[in-house]
Each structure stands twice: as structure tokens, then as C-alpha cells.
Coordinates of C-alpha atoms and ligand atoms in Angstrom, one line a residue:
X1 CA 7.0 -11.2 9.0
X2 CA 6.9 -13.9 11.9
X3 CA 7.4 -17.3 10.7
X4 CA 3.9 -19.0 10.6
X5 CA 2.8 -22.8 9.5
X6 CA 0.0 -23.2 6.4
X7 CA -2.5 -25.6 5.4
X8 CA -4.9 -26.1 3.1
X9 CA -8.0 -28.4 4.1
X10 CA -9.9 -30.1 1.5
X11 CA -13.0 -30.0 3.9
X12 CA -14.7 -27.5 6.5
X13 CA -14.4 -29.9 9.5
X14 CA -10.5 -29.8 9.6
X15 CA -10.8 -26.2 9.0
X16 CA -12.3 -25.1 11.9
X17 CA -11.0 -28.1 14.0
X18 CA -7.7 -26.2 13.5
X19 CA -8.6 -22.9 13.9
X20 CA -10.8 -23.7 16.9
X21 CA -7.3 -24.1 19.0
X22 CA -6.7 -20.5 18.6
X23 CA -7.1 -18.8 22.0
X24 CA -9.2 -15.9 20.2
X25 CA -11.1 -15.5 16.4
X26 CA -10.5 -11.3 17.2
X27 CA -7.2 -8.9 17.3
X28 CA -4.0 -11.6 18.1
X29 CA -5.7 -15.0 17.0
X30 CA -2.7 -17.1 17.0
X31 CA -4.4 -19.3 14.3
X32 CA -6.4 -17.6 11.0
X33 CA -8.3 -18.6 8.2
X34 CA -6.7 -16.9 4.9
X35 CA -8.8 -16.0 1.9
X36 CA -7.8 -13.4 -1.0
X37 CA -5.3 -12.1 1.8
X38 CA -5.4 -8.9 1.1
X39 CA -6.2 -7.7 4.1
X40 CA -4.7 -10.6 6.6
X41 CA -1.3 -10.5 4.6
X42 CA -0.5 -6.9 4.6
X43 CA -1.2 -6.9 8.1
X44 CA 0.9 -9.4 8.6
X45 CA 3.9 -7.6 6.6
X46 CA 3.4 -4.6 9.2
X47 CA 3.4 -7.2 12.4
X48 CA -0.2 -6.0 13.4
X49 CA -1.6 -9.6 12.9
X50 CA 0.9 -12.3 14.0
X51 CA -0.6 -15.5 13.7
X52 CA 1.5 -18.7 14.2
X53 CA -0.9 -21.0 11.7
X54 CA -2.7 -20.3 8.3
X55 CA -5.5 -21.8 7.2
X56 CA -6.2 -21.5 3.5
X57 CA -10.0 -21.7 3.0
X58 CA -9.9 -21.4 -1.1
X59 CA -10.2 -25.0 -1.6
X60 CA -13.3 -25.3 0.7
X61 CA -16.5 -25.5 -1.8
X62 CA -18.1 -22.2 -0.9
X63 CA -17.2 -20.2 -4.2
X64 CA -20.9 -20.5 -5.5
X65 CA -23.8 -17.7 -6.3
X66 CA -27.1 -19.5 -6.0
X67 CA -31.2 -18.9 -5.8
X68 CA -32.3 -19.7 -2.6
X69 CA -35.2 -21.7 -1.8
X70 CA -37.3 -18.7 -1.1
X71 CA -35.8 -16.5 -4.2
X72 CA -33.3 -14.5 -2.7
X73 CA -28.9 -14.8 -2.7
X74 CA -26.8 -17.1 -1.6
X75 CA -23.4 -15.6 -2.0
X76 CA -20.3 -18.5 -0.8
X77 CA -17.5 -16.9 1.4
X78 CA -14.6 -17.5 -1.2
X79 CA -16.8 -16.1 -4.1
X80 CA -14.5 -13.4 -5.1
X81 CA -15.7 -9.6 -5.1
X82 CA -15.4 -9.2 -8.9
X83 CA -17.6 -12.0 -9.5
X84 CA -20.3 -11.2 -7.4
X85 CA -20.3 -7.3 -8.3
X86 CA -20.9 -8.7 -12.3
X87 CA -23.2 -11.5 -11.3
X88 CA -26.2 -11.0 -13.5
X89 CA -28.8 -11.5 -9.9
X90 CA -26.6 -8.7 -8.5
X91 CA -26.7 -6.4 -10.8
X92 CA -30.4 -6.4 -11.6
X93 CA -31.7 -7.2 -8.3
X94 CA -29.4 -5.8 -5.9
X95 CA -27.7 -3.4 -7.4
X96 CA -26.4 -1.4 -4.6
X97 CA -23.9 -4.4 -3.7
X98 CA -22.7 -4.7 -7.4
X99 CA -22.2 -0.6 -7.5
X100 CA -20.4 -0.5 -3.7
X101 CA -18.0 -3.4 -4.3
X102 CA -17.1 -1.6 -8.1
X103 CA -16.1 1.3 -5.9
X104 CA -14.0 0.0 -4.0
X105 CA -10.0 -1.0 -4.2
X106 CA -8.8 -1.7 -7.0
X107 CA -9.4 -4.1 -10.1
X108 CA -6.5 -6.4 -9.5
X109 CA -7.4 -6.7 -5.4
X110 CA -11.4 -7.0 -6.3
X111 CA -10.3 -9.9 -7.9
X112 CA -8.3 -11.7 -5.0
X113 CA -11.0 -10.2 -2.0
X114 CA -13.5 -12.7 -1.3
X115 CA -17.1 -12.1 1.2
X116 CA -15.5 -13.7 3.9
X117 CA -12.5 -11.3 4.0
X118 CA -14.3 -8.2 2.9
X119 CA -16.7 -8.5 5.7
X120 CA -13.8 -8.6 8.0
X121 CA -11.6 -6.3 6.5
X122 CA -9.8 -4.0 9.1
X123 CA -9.5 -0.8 9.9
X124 CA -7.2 1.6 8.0
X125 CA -6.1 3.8 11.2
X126 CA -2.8 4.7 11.0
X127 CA -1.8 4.0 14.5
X128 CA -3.3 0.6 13.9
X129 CA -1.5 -0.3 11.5
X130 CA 1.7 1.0 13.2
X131 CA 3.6 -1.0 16.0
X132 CA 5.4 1.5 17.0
X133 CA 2.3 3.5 18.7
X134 CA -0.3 2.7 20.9
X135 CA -3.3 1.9 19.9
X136 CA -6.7 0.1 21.8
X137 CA -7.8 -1.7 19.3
X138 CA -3.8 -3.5 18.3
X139 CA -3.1 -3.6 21.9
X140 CA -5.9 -3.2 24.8
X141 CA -5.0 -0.7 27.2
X142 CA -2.5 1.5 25.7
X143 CA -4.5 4.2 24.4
X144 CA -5.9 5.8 21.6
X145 CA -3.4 8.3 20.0
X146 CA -6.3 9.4 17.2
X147 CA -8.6 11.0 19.7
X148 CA -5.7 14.0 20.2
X149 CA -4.1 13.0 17.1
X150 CA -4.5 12.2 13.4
X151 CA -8.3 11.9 13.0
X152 CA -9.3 13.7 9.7
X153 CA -10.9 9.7 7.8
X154 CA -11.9 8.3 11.3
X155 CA -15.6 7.6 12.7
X156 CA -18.7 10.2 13.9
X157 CA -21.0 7.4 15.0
X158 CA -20.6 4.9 17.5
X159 CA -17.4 5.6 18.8
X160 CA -16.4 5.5 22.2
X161 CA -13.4 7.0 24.3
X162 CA -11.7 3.9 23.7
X163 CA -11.5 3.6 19.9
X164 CA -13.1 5.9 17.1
X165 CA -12.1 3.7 13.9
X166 CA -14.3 3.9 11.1
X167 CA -15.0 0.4 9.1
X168 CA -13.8 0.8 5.9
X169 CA -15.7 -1.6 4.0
X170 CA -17.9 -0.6 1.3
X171 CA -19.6 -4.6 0.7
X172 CA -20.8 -4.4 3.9
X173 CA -22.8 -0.9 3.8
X174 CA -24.6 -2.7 0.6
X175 CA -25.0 -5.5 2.5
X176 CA -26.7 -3.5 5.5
X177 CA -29.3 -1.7 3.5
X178 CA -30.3 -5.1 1.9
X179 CA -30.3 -6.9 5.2
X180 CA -27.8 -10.1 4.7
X181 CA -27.8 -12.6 7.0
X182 CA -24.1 -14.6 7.5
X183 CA -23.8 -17.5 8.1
X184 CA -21.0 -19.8 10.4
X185 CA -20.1 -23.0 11.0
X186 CA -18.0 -23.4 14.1
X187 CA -17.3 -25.8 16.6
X188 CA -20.5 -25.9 18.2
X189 CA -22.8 -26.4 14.9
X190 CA -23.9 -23.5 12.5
X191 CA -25.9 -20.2 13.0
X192 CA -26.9 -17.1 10.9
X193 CA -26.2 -13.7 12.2
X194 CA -28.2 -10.6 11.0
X195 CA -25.4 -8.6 9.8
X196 CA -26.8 -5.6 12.1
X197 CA -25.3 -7.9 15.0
X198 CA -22.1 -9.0 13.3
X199 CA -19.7 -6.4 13.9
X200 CA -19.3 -5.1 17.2
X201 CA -19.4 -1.7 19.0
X202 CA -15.9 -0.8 20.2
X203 CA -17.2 0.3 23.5
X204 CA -14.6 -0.5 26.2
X205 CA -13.2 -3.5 24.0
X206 CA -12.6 -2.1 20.4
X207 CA -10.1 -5.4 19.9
X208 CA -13.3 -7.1 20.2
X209 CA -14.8 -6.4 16.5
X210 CA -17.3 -9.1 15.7
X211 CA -19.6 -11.9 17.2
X212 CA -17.0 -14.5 16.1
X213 CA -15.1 -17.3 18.2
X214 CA -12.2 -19.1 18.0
X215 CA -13.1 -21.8 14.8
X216 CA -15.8 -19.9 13.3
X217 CA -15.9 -20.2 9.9
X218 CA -17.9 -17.8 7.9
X219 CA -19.8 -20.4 5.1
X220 CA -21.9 -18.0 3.1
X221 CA -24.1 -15.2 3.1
X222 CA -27.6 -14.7 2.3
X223 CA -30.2 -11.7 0.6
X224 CA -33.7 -11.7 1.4
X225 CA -36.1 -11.9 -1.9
X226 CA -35.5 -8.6 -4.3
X227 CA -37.6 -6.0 -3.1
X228 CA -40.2 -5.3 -6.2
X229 CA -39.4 -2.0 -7.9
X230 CA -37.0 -1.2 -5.9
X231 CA -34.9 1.8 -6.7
X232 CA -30.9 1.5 -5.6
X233 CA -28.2 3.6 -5.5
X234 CA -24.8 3.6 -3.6
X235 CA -22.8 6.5 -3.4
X236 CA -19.1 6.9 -2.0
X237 CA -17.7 10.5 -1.5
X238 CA -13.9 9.7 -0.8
X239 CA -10.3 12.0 -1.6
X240 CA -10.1 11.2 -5.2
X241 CA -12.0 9.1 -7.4
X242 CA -10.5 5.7 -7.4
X243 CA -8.5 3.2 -5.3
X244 CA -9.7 5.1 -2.1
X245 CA -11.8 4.7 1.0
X246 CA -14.9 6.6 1.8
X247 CA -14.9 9.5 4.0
X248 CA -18.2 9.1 3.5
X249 CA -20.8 7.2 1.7
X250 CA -24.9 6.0 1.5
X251 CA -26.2 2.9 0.3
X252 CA -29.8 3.2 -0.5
X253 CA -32.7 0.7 -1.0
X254 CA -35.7 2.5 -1.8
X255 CA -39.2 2.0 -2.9
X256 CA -41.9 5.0 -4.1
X257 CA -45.6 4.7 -4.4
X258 CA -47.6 7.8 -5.9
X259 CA -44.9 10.3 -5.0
X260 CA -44.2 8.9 -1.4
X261 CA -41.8 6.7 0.3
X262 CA -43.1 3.4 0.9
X263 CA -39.9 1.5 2.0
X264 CA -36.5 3.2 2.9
X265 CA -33.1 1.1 3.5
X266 CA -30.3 3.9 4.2
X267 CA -27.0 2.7 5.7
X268 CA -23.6 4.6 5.8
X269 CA -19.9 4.3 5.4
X270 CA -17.1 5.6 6.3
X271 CA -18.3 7.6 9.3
X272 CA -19.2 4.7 11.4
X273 CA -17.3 2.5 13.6
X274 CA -19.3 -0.4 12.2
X275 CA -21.3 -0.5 9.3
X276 CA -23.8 1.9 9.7
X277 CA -28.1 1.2 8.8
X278 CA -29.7 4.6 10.1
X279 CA -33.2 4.0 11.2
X280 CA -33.1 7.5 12.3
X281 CA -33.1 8.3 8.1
X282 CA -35.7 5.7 7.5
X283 CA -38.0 6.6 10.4
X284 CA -38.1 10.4 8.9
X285 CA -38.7 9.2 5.5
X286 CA -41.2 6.7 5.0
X287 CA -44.3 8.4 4.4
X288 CA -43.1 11.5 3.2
X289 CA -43.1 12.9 -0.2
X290 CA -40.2 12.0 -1.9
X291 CA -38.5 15.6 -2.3
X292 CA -35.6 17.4 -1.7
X293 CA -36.7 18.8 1.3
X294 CA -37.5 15.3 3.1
X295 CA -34.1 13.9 1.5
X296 CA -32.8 16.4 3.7
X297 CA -34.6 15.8 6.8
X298 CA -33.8 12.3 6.4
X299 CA -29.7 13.2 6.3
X300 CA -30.5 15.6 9.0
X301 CA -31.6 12.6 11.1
X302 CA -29.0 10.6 10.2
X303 CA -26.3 12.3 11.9
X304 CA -28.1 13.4 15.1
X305 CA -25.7 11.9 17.5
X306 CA -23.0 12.2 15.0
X307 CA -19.5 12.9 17.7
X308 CA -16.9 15.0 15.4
X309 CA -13.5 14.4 16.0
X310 CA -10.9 17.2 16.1
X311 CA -10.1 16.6 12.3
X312 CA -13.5 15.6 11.4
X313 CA -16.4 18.0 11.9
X314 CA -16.1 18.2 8.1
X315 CA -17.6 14.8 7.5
X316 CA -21.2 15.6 9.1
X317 CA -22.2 18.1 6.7
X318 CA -20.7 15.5 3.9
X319 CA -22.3 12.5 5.3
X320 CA -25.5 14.9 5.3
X321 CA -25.0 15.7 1.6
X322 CA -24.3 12.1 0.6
X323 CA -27.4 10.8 1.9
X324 CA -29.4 13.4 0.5
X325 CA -27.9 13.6 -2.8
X326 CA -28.0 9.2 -3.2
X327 CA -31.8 9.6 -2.0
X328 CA -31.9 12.3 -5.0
X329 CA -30.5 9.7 -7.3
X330 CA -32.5 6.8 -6.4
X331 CA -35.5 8.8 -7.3
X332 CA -33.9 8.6 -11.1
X333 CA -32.4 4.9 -10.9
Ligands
FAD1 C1 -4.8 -0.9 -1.3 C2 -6.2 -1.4 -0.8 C3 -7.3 -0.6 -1.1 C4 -8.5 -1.0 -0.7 N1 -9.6 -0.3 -0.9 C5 -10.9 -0.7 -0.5 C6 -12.0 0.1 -0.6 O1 -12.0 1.2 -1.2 N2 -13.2 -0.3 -0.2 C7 -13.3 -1.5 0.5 O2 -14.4 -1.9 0.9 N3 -12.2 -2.3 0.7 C8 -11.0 -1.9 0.2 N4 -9.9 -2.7 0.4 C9 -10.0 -3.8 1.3 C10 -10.4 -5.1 0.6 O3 -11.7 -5.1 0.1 C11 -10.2 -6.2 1.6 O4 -8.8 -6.3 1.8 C12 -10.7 -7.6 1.1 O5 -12.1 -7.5 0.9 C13 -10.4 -8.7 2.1 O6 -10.8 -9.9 1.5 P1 -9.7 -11.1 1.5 O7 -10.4 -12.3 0.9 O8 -8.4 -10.7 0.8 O9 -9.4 -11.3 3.0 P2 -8.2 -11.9 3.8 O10 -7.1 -10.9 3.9 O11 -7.9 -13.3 3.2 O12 -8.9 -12.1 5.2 C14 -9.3 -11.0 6.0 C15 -9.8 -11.6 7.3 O13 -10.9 -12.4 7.1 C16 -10.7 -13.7 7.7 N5 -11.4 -14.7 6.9 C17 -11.3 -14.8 5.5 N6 -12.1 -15.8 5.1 C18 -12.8 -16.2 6.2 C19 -13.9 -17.2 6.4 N7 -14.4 -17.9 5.4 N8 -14.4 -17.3 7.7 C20 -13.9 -16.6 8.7 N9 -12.9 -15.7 8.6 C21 -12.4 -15.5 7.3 C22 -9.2 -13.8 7.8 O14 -8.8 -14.7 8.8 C23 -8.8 -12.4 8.0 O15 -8.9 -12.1 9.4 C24 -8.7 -2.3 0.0 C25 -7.5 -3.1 0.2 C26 -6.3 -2.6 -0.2 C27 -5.1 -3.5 0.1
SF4_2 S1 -9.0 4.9 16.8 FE1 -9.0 2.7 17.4 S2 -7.6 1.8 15.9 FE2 -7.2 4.0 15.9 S3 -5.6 4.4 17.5 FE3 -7.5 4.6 18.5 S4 -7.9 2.6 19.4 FE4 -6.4 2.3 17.7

């Protein structure tokens, strides 16, 4: 690992004073906020992430669940992912983030990941995560070995001829059907970023991954109000059944009036380069009976401009099944 120096602020000023030196907040920041580490620290054992300075945000006051003002979720960046998947507000009123964090990783690591870090959890590519191969996203310009390579887990939507990663996080697919809203503080004052427009496209600069700059640090998130009788469901089709990323998986927010769909929230992981909210889905929904036959549809429309992979035609017909079969379930929720 390359030597680096550590702090550990007691306030957010000096945190992102520090961190605002760093030349870049994306892919080779010399300077890095460290939560849970679970992500920053094995990357730094494989010499993907090589920052020179540490910044330990776990003492900064941000650990807190709260009501906001107008009755929905304020979730702090260091709150830890066990804790907020068996907050009692999560699991009644949004319980497609409690049942997509519980799926994911492991016990031990659920307890070290906080929101911050899970929302910026990186890629699990293998060439990524390798130094000894090229790779677009590690180091701009020197190719992408998964298009003509190993590509079996990697993305169907929104990839580009420059980088088809999928994100791996399952938080955030929750988080896109429910519609957060995170929130930064950074050099030049705060602002709240829909989490639609948080991460990035890869387009031509897949090291570019979100909206962030150098200092930014991520304060909080927030949830709109609970949507009234609203039926959840997240469901993650992966390799085996635990400790395992999705190949793919549907979070659904759903509401049903006399038989039909009144509101539909579908977003999907693991087959998207970013977290993926389908308005293609919703669009065919809403309206429609709430049957089999328009669960289908709606999956159908979800991966319209789905781009397979040579190791990954597989995963449209799963994505297709996954949405179809949590729409099922959310009927029964
Ligand atoms: C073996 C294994 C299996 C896993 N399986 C899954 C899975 O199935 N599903 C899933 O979703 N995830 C999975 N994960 C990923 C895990 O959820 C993430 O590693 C974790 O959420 C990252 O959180 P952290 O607090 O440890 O982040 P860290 O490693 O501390 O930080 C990650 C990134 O976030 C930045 N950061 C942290 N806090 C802030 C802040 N406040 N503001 C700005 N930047 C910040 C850091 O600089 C760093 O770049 C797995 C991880 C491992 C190791
Ligand atoms: S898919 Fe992206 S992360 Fe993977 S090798 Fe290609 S450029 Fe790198």
C-alpha cells in the first residue's frame, strides 16, 4: 500500500478545507475522505486508489436518523448501513431501502459501510481492480479489456465504448425508486443533488463517476414523505444467495387503486452503469391493470435499449423476469 498521512477532524470545515487541495474528488484524488473503508481500503491494498492523505469523517456529527420538517428521512452520511436497514422509519415506511441494504455484503461489513461510502462504492470489474491491465475507468485512455474480455456481471444500460461497468450498489437502487436527495457541503457552500443526477454516465470519461469536486463532502441524505399505502419490494437475483452482488435486481415503489396502478417507482441494479430508475417501466404501467401481463410489459420496456455484452445477453431476459416477478410481489407486500 503507498504510504499515505491521516487525520481525523473534529469539525466539517477542516474536513473539506483539507480535502479541497486534492487536484480531483473522482478516480486518483490524491486526498480522500475515509468512512467504514470498506470500499476505499481494499482499493487501496490493490493500488487502484492511491491517495497521499486520509481524512477520517467518523467523528464528524452526521451519524443521526431524523424526521424532517416536512415528514420525510434524514439519513447522516456516517450512519452505518445496519442501523439504518433496522431503523423502525425504514422499515415501515420505506421498506425497499431496509430490504436492499439486508441484501447486500455481509453482516460484519453492513456494520462498518456507512451512506456516504455505499453511495460511492466502486465498481467490482476485474480489470479495475487489477493494475496490471488496462482499464478506462483506473486509467483514461488505455482501454477497456471487458468489451472483448471478461464481461459475464458487467452493464446492459448506459454503457458506452469506453466503459461498461455496472454500479454495484444495492442502497442506491432503493434510494432511486424512493427519490433521495444528497446533500454536500463543499468549498463553495452546500447543495442537494437529486440522486438521478449524482452518479455520472461513463460516456467518454467513465473515471468521471459522480457530480462531486475536489472537497465535497457528502453531509446527509434525504426521503421525500412516505408515500401512503405504498406497496415495496426489492429483489436481488445474484450467483448464490448471500455475500454476492446482483446480476440483476428491481427495487419497487408501488401504489394500486381499484385494481390499477396509480403510482409506479421501478429502478434496477446490477445491469446499469449507474443506478438505474426506468421511466420506460413506469410510463407502461401506470394506468394499467395490475396483472401479469402488464408486469410484463413493464420489464419488457425496461430493457428496450438494453446493449448485451458478449458474456451477458443472459441478463436481459433476467432483468426482465426480476422486474416482473418484484412487481408480482409488491402486489402481495
Ligand atoms: C466483500 C464485499 C462484498 C460486498 N457486497 C456488497 C453487496 O452485495 N451490495 C452492495 O451494495 N455493496 C456491497 N459491498 C460494498 C459495500 O456496501 C461498500 O464497500 C460500503 O457501502 C462502502 O461504505 P464505506 O463507509 O465502507 O466506504 P469507504 O470505503 O470509507 O469510502 C468509499 C468512498 O466514499 C468516500 N466517502 C466516504 N464518506 C464520504 C463522505 N461523507 N463524503 C464524501 N465522500 C465520502 C470515500 O472517500 C471513498 O471514495 C461489498 C463490499 C465488500 C468488501
Ligand atoms: S468496463 Fe470500465 S472498469 Fe471495466 S475495464 Fe472497461 S473501462 Fe475499466
Amino acid at each position: 500500500m503507498h504510504p499515505f498521512e491521516f487525520s481525523r477532524p473534529k469539525d466539517a470545515a477542516g474536513a473539506i478545507a483539507s480535502a479541497a487541495q486534492s487536484k480531483t474528488a473522482q478516480q486518483g484524488a490524491d486526498v480522500r475522505f475515509v468512512a467504514g473503508g470498506t470500499t476505499l481500503i481494499d482499493l487501496m491494498k490493490l493500488n487502484v486508489e492511491t491517495p497521499s492523505r486520509l481524512i477520517d469523517v467518523n467523528r464528524l456529527p452526521f451519524d443521526e436518523i431524523e424526521t424532517t420538517p416536512d415528514s420525510g428521512l434524514k439519513i447522516g452520511a456516517t450512519v452505518r448501513n445496519s442501523d439504518l436497514a433496522h431503523h423502525p422509519a425504514v422499515q415501515r415506511d420505506y421498506a425497499v431501502l431496509s430490504q436492499a441494504i439486508l441484501s447486500g455484503a455481509s453482516a460484519q461489513l453492513r456494520n462498518m459501510a456507512t451512506t456516504a461510502g455505499n453511495l460511492l462504492q466502486r465498481t467490482r470489474c476485474v480489470y479495475f481492480r487489477d493494475t496490471a491491465m488496462p482499464c478506462n475507468k483506473r486509467e483514461p485512455g488505455s482501454g477497456c479489456p471487458a468489451i472483448t474480455g471478461s464481461n459475464r456481471t458487467l452493464a446492459i444500460l448506459g454503457t458506452s465504448e469506453h466503459c461498461i461497468a455496472t454500479n454495484p450498489s444495492d442502497m442506491c437502487v432503493a434510494m432511486a425508486a424512493l427519490e433521495a436527495t444528497i446533500h454536500v457541503q463543499g468549498s463553495k457552500g452546500s447543495r442537494a443533488i437529486p440522486i438521478g443526477e449524482f452518479h455520472l454516465l461513463p460516456g467518454s470519461t467513465p473515471n468521471r463517476e459522480t457530480v462531486l469536486e475536489p472537497g465535497d463532502l457528502i453531509t446527509h441524505v434525504t426521503l421525500p414523505r412516505p408515500i401512503a399505502g405504498s406497496k415495496q419490494v426489492y429483489l436481488k437475483l445474484r450467483d448464490r444467495a448471500s455475500y454476492e452482488f446482483a446480476l440483476a435486481s428491481a427495487a419497487i415503489v408501488m401504489t394500486i387503486a381499484g385494481g390499477k396502478v396509480t403510482l409506479a417507482r421501478i429502478a434496477l441494479g446490477g445491469v446499469g452503469t449507474k443506478p438505474w430508475r426506468s421511466l420506460e417501466a413506469e410510463a407502461a404501467l401506470v394506468g394499467r391493470s395490475a396483472d401479469a401481463v402488464n408486469f410484463r410489459k413493464a420489464a419488457e420496456a425496461a430493457m428496450r435499449n438494453a446493449k448485451p455484452q458478449s458474456e451477458n445477453r443472459f441478463k436481459i431476459e433476467l432483468a426482465k423476469r426480476c422486474v416482473a416477478h418484484a412487481l408480482q410481489m409488491a402486489t402481495t407486500s
